Short mmCIF file of C-alpha atoms and ligand atoms in Angstrom, two decimals:
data_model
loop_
_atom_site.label_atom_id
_atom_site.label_comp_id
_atom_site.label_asym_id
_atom_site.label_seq_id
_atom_site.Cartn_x
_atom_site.Cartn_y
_atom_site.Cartn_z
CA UNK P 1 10.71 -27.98 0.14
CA UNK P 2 10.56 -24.77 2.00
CA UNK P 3 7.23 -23.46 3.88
CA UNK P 4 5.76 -20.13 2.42
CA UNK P 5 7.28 -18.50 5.14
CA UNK P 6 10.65 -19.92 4.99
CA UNK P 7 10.87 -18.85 1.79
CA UNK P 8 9.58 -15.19 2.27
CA UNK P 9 12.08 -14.77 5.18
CA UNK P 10 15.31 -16.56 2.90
CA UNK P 11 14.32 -13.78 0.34
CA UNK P 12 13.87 -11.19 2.76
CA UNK P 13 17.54 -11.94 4.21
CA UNK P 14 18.29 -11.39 0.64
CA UNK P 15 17.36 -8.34 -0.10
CA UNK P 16 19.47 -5.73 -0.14
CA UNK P 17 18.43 -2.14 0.52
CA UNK P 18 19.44 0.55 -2.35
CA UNK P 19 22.30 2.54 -0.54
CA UNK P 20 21.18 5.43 -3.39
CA UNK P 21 19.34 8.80 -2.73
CA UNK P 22 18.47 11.73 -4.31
CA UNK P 23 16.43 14.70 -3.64
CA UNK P 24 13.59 14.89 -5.70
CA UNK P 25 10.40 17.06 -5.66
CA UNK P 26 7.52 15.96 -3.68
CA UNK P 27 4.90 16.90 -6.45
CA UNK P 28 6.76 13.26 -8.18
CA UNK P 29 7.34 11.73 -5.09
CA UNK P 30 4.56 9.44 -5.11
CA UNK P 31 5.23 6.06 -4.32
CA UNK P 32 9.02 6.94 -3.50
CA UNK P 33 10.54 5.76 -0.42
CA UNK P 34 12.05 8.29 2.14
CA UNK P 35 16.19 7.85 2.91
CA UNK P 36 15.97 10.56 5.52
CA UNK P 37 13.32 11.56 7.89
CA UNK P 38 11.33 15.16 7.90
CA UNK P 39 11.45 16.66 11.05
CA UNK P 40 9.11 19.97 11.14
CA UNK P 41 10.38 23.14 11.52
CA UNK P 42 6.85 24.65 12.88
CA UNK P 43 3.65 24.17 14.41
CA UNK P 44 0.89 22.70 12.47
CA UNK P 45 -1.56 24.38 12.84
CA UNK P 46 0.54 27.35 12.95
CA UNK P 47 -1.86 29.26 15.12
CA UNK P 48 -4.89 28.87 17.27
CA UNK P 49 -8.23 28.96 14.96
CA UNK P 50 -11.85 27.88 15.15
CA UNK P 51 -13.41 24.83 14.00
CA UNK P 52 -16.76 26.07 13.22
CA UNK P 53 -18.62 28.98 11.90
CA UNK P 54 -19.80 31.18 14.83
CA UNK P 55 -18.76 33.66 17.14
CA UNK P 56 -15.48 34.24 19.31
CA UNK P 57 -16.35 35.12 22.33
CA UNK P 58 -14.45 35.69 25.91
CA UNK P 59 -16.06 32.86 28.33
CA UNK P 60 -16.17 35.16 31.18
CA UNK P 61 -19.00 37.44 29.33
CA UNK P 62 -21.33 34.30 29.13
CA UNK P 63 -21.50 32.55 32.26
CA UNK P 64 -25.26 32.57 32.04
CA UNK P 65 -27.76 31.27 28.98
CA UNK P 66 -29.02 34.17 26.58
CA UNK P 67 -26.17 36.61 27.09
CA UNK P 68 -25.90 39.41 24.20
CA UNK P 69 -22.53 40.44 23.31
CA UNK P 70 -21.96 42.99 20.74
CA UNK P 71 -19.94 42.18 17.30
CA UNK P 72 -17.27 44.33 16.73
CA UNK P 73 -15.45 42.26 14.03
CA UNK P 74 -15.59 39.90 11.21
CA UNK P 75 -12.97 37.28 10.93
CA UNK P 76 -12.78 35.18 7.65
CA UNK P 77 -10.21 32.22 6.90
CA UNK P 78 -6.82 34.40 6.37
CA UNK P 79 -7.65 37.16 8.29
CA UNK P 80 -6.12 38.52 11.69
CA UNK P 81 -8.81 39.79 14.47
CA UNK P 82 -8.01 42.54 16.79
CA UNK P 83 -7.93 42.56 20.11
CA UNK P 84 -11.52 41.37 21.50
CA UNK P 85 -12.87 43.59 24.38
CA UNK P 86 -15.24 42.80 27.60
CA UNK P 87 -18.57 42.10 26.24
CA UNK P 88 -17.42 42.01 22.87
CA UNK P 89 -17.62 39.02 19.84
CA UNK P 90 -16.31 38.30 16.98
CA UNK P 91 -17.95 36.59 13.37
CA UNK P 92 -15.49 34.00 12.52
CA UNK P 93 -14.90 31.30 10.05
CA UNK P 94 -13.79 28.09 10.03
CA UNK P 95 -9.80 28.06 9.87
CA UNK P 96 -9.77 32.09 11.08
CA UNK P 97 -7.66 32.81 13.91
CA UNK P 98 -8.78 32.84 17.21
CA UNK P 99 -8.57 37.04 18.19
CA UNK P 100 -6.46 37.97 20.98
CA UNK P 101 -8.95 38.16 24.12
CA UNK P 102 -11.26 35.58 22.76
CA UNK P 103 -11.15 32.17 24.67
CA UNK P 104 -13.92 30.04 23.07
CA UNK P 105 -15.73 29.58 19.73
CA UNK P 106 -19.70 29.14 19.64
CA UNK P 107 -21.23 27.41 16.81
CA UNK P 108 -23.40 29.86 14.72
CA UNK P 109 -26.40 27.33 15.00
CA UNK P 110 -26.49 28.01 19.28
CA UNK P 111 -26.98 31.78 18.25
CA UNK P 112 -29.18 34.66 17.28
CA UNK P 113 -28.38 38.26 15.48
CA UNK P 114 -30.24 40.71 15.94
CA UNK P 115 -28.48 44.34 14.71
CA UNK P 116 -25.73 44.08 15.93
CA UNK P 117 -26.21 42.12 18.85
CA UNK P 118 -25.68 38.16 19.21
CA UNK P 119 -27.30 36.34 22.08
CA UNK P 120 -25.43 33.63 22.40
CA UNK P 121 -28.31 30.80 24.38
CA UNK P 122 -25.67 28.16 24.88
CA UNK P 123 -22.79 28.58 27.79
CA UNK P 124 -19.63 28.49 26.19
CA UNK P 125 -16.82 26.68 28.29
CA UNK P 126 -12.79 27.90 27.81
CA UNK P 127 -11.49 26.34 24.87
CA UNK P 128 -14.49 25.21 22.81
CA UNK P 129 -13.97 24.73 19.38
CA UNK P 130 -10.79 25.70 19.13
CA UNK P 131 -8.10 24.23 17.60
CA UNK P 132 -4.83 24.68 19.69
CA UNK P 133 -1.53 25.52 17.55
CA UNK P 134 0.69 22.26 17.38
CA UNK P 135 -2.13 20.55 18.34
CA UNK P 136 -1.57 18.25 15.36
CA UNK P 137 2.17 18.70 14.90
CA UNK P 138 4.99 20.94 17.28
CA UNK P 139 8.22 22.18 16.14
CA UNK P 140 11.32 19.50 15.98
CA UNK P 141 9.03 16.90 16.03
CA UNK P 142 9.82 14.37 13.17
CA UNK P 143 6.78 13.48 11.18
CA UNK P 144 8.39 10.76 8.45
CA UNK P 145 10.71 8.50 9.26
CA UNK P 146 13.00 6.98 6.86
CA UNK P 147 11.18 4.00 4.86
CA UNK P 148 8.42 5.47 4.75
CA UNK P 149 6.61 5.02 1.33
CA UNK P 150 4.73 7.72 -0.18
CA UNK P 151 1.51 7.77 -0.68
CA UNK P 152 -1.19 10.51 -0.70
CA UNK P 153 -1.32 11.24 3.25
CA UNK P 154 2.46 10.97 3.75
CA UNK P 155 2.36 13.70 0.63
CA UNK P 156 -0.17 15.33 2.64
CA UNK P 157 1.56 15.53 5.70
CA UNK P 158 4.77 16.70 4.21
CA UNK P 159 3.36 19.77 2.41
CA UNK P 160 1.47 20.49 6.06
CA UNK P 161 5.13 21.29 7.31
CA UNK P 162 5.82 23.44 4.01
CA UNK P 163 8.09 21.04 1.94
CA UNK P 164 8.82 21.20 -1.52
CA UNK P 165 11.68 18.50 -1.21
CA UNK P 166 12.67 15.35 -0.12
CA UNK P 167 15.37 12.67 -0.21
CA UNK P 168 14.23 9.53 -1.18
CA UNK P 169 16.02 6.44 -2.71
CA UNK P 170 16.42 5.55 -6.37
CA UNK P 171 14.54 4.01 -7.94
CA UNK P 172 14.71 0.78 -8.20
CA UNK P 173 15.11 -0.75 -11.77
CA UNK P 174 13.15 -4.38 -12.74
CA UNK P 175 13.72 -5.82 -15.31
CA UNK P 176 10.95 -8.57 -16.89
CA UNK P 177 10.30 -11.16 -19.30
CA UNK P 178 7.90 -13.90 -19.89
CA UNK P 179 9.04 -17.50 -21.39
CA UNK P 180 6.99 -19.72 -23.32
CA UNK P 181 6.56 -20.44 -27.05
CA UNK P 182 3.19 -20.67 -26.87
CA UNK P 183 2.52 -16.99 -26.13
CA UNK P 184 1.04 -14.23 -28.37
CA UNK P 185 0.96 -10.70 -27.38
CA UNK P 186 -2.83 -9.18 -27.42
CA UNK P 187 -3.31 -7.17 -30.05
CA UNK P 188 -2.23 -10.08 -33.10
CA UNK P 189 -4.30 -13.29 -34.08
CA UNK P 190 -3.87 -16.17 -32.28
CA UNK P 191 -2.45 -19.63 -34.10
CA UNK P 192 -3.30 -22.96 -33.34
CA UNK P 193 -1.81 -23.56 -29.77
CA UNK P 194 -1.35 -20.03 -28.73
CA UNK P 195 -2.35 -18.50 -25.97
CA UNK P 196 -2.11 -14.79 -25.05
CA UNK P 197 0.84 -13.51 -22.54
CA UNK P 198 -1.15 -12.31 -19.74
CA UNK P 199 1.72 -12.53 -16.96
CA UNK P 200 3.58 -9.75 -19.02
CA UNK P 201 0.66 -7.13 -18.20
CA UNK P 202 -0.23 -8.65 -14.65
CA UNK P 203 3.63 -7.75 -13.57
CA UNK P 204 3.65 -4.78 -15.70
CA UNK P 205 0.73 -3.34 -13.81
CA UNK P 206 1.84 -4.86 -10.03
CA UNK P 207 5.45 -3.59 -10.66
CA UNK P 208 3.87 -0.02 -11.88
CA UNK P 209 1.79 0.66 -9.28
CA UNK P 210 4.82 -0.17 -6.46
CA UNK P 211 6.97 2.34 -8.16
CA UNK P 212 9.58 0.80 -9.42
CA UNK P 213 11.61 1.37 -13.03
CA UNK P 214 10.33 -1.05 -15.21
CA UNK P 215 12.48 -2.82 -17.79
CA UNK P 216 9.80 -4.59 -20.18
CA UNK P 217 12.24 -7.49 -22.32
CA UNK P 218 9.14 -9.33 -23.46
CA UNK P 219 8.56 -12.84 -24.42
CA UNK P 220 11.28 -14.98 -24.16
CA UNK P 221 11.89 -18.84 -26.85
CA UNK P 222 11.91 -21.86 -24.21
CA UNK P 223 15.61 -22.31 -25.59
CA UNK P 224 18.69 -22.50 -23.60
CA UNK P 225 20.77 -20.00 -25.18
CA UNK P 226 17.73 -17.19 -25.29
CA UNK P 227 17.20 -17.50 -21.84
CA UNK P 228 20.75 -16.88 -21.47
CA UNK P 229 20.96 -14.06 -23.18
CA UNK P 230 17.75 -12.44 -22.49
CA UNK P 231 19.28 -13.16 -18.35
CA UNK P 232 22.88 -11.26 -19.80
CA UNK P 233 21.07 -8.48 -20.78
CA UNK P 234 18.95 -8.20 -18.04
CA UNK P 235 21.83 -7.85 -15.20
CA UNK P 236 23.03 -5.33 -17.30
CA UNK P 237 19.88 -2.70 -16.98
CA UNK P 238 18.32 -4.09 -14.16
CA UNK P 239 18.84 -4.68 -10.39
CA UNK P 240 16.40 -7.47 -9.80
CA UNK P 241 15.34 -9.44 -12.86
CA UNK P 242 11.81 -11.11 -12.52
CA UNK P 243 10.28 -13.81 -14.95
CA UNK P 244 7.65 -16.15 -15.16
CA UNK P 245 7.66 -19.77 -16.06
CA UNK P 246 9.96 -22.03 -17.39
CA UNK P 247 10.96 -22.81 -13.61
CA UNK P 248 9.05 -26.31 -13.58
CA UNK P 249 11.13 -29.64 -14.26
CA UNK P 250 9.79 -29.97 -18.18
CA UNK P 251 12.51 -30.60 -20.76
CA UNK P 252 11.06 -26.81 -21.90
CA UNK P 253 11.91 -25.28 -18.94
CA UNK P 254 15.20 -23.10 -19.21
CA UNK P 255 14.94 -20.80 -16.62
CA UNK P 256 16.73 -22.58 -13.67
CA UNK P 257 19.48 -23.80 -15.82
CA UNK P 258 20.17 -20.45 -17.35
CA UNK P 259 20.49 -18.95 -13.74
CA UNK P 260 22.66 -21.67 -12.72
CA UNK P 261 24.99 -21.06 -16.13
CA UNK P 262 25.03 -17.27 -15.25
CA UNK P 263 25.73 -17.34 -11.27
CA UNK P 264 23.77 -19.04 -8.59
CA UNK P 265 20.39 -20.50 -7.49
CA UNK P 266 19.82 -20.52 -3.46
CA UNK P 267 16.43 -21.43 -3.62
CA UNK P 268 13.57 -23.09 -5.25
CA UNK P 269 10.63 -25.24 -3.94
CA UNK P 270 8.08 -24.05 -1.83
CA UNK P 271 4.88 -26.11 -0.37
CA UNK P 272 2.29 -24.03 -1.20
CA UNK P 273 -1.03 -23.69 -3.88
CA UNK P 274 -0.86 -22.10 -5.98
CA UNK P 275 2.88 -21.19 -7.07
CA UNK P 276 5.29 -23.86 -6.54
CA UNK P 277 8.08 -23.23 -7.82
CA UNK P 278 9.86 -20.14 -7.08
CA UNK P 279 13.24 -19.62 -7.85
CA UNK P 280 15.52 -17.05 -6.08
CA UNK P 281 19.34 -16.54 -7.81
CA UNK P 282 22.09 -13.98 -8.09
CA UNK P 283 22.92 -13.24 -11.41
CA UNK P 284 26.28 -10.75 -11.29
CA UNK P 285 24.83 -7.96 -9.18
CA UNK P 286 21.26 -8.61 -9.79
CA UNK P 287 18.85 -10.74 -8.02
CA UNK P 288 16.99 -13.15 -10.04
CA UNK P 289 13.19 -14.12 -9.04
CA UNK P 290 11.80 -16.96 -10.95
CA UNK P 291 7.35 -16.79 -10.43
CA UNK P 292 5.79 -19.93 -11.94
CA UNK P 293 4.14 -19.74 -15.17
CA UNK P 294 0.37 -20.78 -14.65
CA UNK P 295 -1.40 -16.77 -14.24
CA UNK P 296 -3.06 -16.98 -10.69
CA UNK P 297 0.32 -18.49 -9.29
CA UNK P 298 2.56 -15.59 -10.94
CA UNK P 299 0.05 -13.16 -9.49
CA UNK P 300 -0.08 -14.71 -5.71
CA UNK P 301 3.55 -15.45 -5.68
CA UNK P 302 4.47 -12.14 -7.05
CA UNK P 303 2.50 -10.28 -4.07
CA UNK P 304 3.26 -12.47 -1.11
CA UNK P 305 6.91 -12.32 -2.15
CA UNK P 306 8.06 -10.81 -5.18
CA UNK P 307 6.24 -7.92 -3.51
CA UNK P 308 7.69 -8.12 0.11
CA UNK P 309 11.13 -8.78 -1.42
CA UNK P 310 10.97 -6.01 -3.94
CA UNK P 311 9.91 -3.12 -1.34
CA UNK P 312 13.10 -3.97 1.38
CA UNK P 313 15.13 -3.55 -1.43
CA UNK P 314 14.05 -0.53 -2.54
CA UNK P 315 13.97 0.77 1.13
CA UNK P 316 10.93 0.19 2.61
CA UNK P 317 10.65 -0.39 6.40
CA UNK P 318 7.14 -1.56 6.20
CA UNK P 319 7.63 -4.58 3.64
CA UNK P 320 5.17 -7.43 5.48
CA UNK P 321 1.62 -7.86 4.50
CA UNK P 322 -0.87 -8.54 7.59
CA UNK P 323 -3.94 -10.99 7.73
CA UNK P 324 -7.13 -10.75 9.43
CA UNK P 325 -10.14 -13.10 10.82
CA UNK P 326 -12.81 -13.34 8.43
CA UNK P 327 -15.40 -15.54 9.35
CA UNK P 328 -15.88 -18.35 6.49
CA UNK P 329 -18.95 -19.23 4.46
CA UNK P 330 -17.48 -21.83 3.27
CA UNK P 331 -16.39 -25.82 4.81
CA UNK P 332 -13.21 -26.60 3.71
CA UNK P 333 -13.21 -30.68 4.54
CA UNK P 334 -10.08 -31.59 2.46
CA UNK P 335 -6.76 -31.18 4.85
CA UNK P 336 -3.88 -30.53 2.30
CA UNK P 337 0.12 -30.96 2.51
CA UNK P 338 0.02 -27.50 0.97
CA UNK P 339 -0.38 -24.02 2.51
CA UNK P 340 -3.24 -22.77 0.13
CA UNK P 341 -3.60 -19.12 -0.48
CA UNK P 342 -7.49 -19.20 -1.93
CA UNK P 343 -9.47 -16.26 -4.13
CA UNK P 344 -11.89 -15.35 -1.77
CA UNK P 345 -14.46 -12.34 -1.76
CA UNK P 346 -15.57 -10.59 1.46
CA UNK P 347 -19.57 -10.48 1.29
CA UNK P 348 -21.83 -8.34 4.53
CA UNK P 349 -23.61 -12.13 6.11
CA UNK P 350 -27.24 -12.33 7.18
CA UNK P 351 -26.42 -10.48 10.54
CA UNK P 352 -24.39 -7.95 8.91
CA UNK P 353 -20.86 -9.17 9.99
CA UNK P 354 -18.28 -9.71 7.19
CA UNK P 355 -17.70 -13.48 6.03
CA UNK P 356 -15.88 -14.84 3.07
CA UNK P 357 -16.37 -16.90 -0.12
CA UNK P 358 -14.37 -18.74 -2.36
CA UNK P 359 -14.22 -18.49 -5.85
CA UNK P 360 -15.59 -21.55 -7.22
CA UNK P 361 -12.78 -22.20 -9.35
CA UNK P 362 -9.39 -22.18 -7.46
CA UNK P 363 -7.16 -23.59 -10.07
CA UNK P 364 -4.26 -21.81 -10.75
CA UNK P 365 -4.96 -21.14 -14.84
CA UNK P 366 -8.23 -19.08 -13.92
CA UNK P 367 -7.26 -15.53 -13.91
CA UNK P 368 -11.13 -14.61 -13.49
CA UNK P 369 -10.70 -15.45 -9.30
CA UNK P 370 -8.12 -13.60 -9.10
CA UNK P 371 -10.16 -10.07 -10.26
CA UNK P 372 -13.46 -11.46 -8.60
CA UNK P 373 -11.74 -11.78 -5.41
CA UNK P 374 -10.83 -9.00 -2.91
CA UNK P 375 -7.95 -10.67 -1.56
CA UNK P 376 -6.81 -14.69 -0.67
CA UNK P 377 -7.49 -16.76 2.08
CA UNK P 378 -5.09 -18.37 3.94
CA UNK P 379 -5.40 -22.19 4.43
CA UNK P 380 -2.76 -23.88 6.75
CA UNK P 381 -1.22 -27.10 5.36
CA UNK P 382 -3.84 -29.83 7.30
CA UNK P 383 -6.75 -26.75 8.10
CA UNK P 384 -9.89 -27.77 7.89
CA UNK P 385 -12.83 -25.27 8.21
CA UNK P 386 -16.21 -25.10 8.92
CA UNK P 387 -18.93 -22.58 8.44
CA UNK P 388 -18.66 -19.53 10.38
CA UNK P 389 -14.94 -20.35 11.79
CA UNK P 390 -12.57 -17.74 11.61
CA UNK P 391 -10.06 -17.96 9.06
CA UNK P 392 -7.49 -15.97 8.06
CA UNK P 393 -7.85 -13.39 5.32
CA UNK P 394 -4.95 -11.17 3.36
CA UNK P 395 -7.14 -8.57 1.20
CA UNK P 396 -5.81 -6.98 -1.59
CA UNK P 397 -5.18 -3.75 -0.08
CA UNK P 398 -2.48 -5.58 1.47
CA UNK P 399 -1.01 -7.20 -1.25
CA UNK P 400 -1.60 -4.91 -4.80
CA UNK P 401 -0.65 -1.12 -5.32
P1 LIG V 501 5.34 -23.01 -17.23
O1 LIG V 501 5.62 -22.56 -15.84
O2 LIG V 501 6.20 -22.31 -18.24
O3 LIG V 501 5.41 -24.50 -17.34
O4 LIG V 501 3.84 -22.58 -17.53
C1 LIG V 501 2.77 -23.10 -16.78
C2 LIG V 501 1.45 -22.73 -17.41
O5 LIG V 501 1.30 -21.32 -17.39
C3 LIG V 501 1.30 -23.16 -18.84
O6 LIG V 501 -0.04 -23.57 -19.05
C4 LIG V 501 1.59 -21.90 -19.62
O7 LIG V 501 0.98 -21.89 -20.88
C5 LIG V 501 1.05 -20.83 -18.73
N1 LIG V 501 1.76 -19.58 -18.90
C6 LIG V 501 3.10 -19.45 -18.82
N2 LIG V 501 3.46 -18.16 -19.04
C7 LIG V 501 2.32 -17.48 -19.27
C8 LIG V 501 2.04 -16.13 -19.59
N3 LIG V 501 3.02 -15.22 -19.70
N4 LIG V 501 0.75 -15.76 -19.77
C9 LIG V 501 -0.23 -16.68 -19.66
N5 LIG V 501 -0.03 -17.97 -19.36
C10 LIG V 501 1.23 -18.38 -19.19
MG1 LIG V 502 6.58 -22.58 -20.17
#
């Protein structure tokens, strides 16, 4: 039996990056992964401008409180100011450029007008409130390196430098199927011993929102020769294949064999709750990842390493999911041979410090904990906790796109 981080590092050293870009528009970039930096060709911002509504002023001309300048211009957003003379301001707006002369910026609100006179009561000091050109960004300076995903800053960023373009991997094709006879799709009636295939939308929507090309195959018989087909066609349209259940050691369970027919299994216990087992294979030139059946474990196994697994090989560099102290309110008095990854939901405690909760019912069946919860709790195998300890606490954010 592997540890859960044994395993996530075996599949890690598995995972192949795509060696496949193209150049693709940045308006559908979203969620794309960058093959080749963006270095900028300018300054952002391109020019010196003011941060506030006010007046543009030359320093000098205010040394003291209440000095009256008269204004000679008007500046809005877009617009160019002229050359600002010796007791001279200018009206400016937010985002203008700062006029040639003009050394500081002060804020409408420390201000009077009066005709055309502004006493200005506040002494203005070189530099105030204005925003320097390249202060965010200077020229050659690469902004995105590759890996990077893209998400709405990165987007942001990009534009902020004036690009339209950018090359970014493939995408990177998944296909999935569920086994089980005893699944119905939503939607139909259910018969006697049915239950409804809720893994299929669970990975549908996780695999979604990380970007990737979803191949949907469906529900798949617990028979030996479907699994083995539905696998065949798989490697065929996909570049990782992902499925749930079928991986335990039940007569019904076709899953590992079916890998092991088609190519190879490397890997396929792990000591962890919930979500043992997972099963890691090459089938042709496609990775196989095997998530256990039971809902909660295909969801926490899919994000702490379907997820991780799925995002090096599509070219991420930041693939690794971080933790952070939470302070518990809960005791956790039974010391298990299992790393347990628990629903837990951050609530604000009596002094207004985080601290966490458990869902009350941590099997691995109740899908309910998994969509109360903001993210899972991380139990070492033989932890015990009590009240108000720090444990260790993986939210969502981390984990779900
Ligand atoms: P298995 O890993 O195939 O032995 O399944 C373990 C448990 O998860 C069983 O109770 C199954 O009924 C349930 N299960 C398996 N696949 C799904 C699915 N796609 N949706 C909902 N429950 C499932
Ligand atoms: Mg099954």
């Amino acid at each position: 039996m592997l540890s859960a981080a044994e395993l996530l590092q075996e599949l890690l050293d598995r995972a192949r990056p795509l060696d496949e870009s193209e150049t693709i528009g940045l308006a559908d970039a979203r969620n794309r992964i960058l093959a080749e930096g963006l270095t900028s060709y300018i300054s952002v911002p391109p020019m010196d401008n003011t941060a506030m509504d006010g007046y543009a002023v030359r320093s000098h001309d205010c040394k003291l409180p209440d000095a009256t300048l008269r204004v000679t211009q008007r500046i809005a957003a877009g617009q160019m100011g002229r050359q600002l003379h010796k007791g001279e301001a200018a009206r400016i707006f937010t985002g203008a450029p700062v006029p040639p002369g003009a050394d500081a910026i002060v804020m409408q609100e420390d201000t009077s007008l009066e005709g055309e006179g502004v006493t200005v009561y506040k002494v203005p000091h070189p530099g105030d409130h204005i925003r320097r050109a390249g202060e965010d960004i200077q020229p050659g300076t690469s902004v995105l390196t590759p890996g990077t995903r893209l998400k709405g800053p990165e987007l942001g960023l990009a534009a902020s430098i004036g690009r339209t373009e950018a090359k970014v991997f493939r995408q990177l094709r998944v296909a999935m199927f569920s086994t089980g006879d005893e699944l119905a799709e939503p939607g139909r009636p259910l018969k006697p011993g049915q239950i409804y295939n809720s893994n299929r939308a669970t990975l549908k929507g996780l695999l979604t929102g990380l970007g990737v090309e979803v191949v949907d195959l469906g529900v798949v018989a617990d028979t030996r020769d479907a699994t083995i087909k539905a696998i065949e066609s798989a490697m065929r349209l996909a570049d990782v294949i992902l499925t749930t259940g079928g991986v335990s050691v039940g007569e019904e369970d076709h899953v590992k064999a079916a890998v092991e027919e088609l190519g190879r299994i490397d890997i396929w216990k792990v000591a962890m709750k919930p979500g043992k087992p997972v099963v890691y294979g090459r089938v042709g030139d496609a990775d196989f990842i095997g998530l256990p059946g039971n809902p909660v474990s295909a969801f926490v196994t899919f994000c702490l390493f379907a997820r991780p697994f799925l995002l090096k090989r599509m070219g991420a560099s930041q693939v690794l999911y971080r933790a952070y102290p939470v302070r518990a309110a809960f005791d956790w008095n039974k010391p298990g041979k299992r790393r347990e990854f628990l629903r837990g939901h951050v609530v604000t405690g009596e002094d207004g410090a985080g601290e966490v909760r458990l869902y009350p019912n941590q099997s691995s069946g109740v899908l309910t904990s998994a969509v109360w919860a903001d993210g899972l709790v991380d139990i070492e195998i033989g932890q015990i906790v009590i009240r108000g300890e720090w444990v260790r606490f993986i939210p969502f954010s981390e984990l779900v796109d």
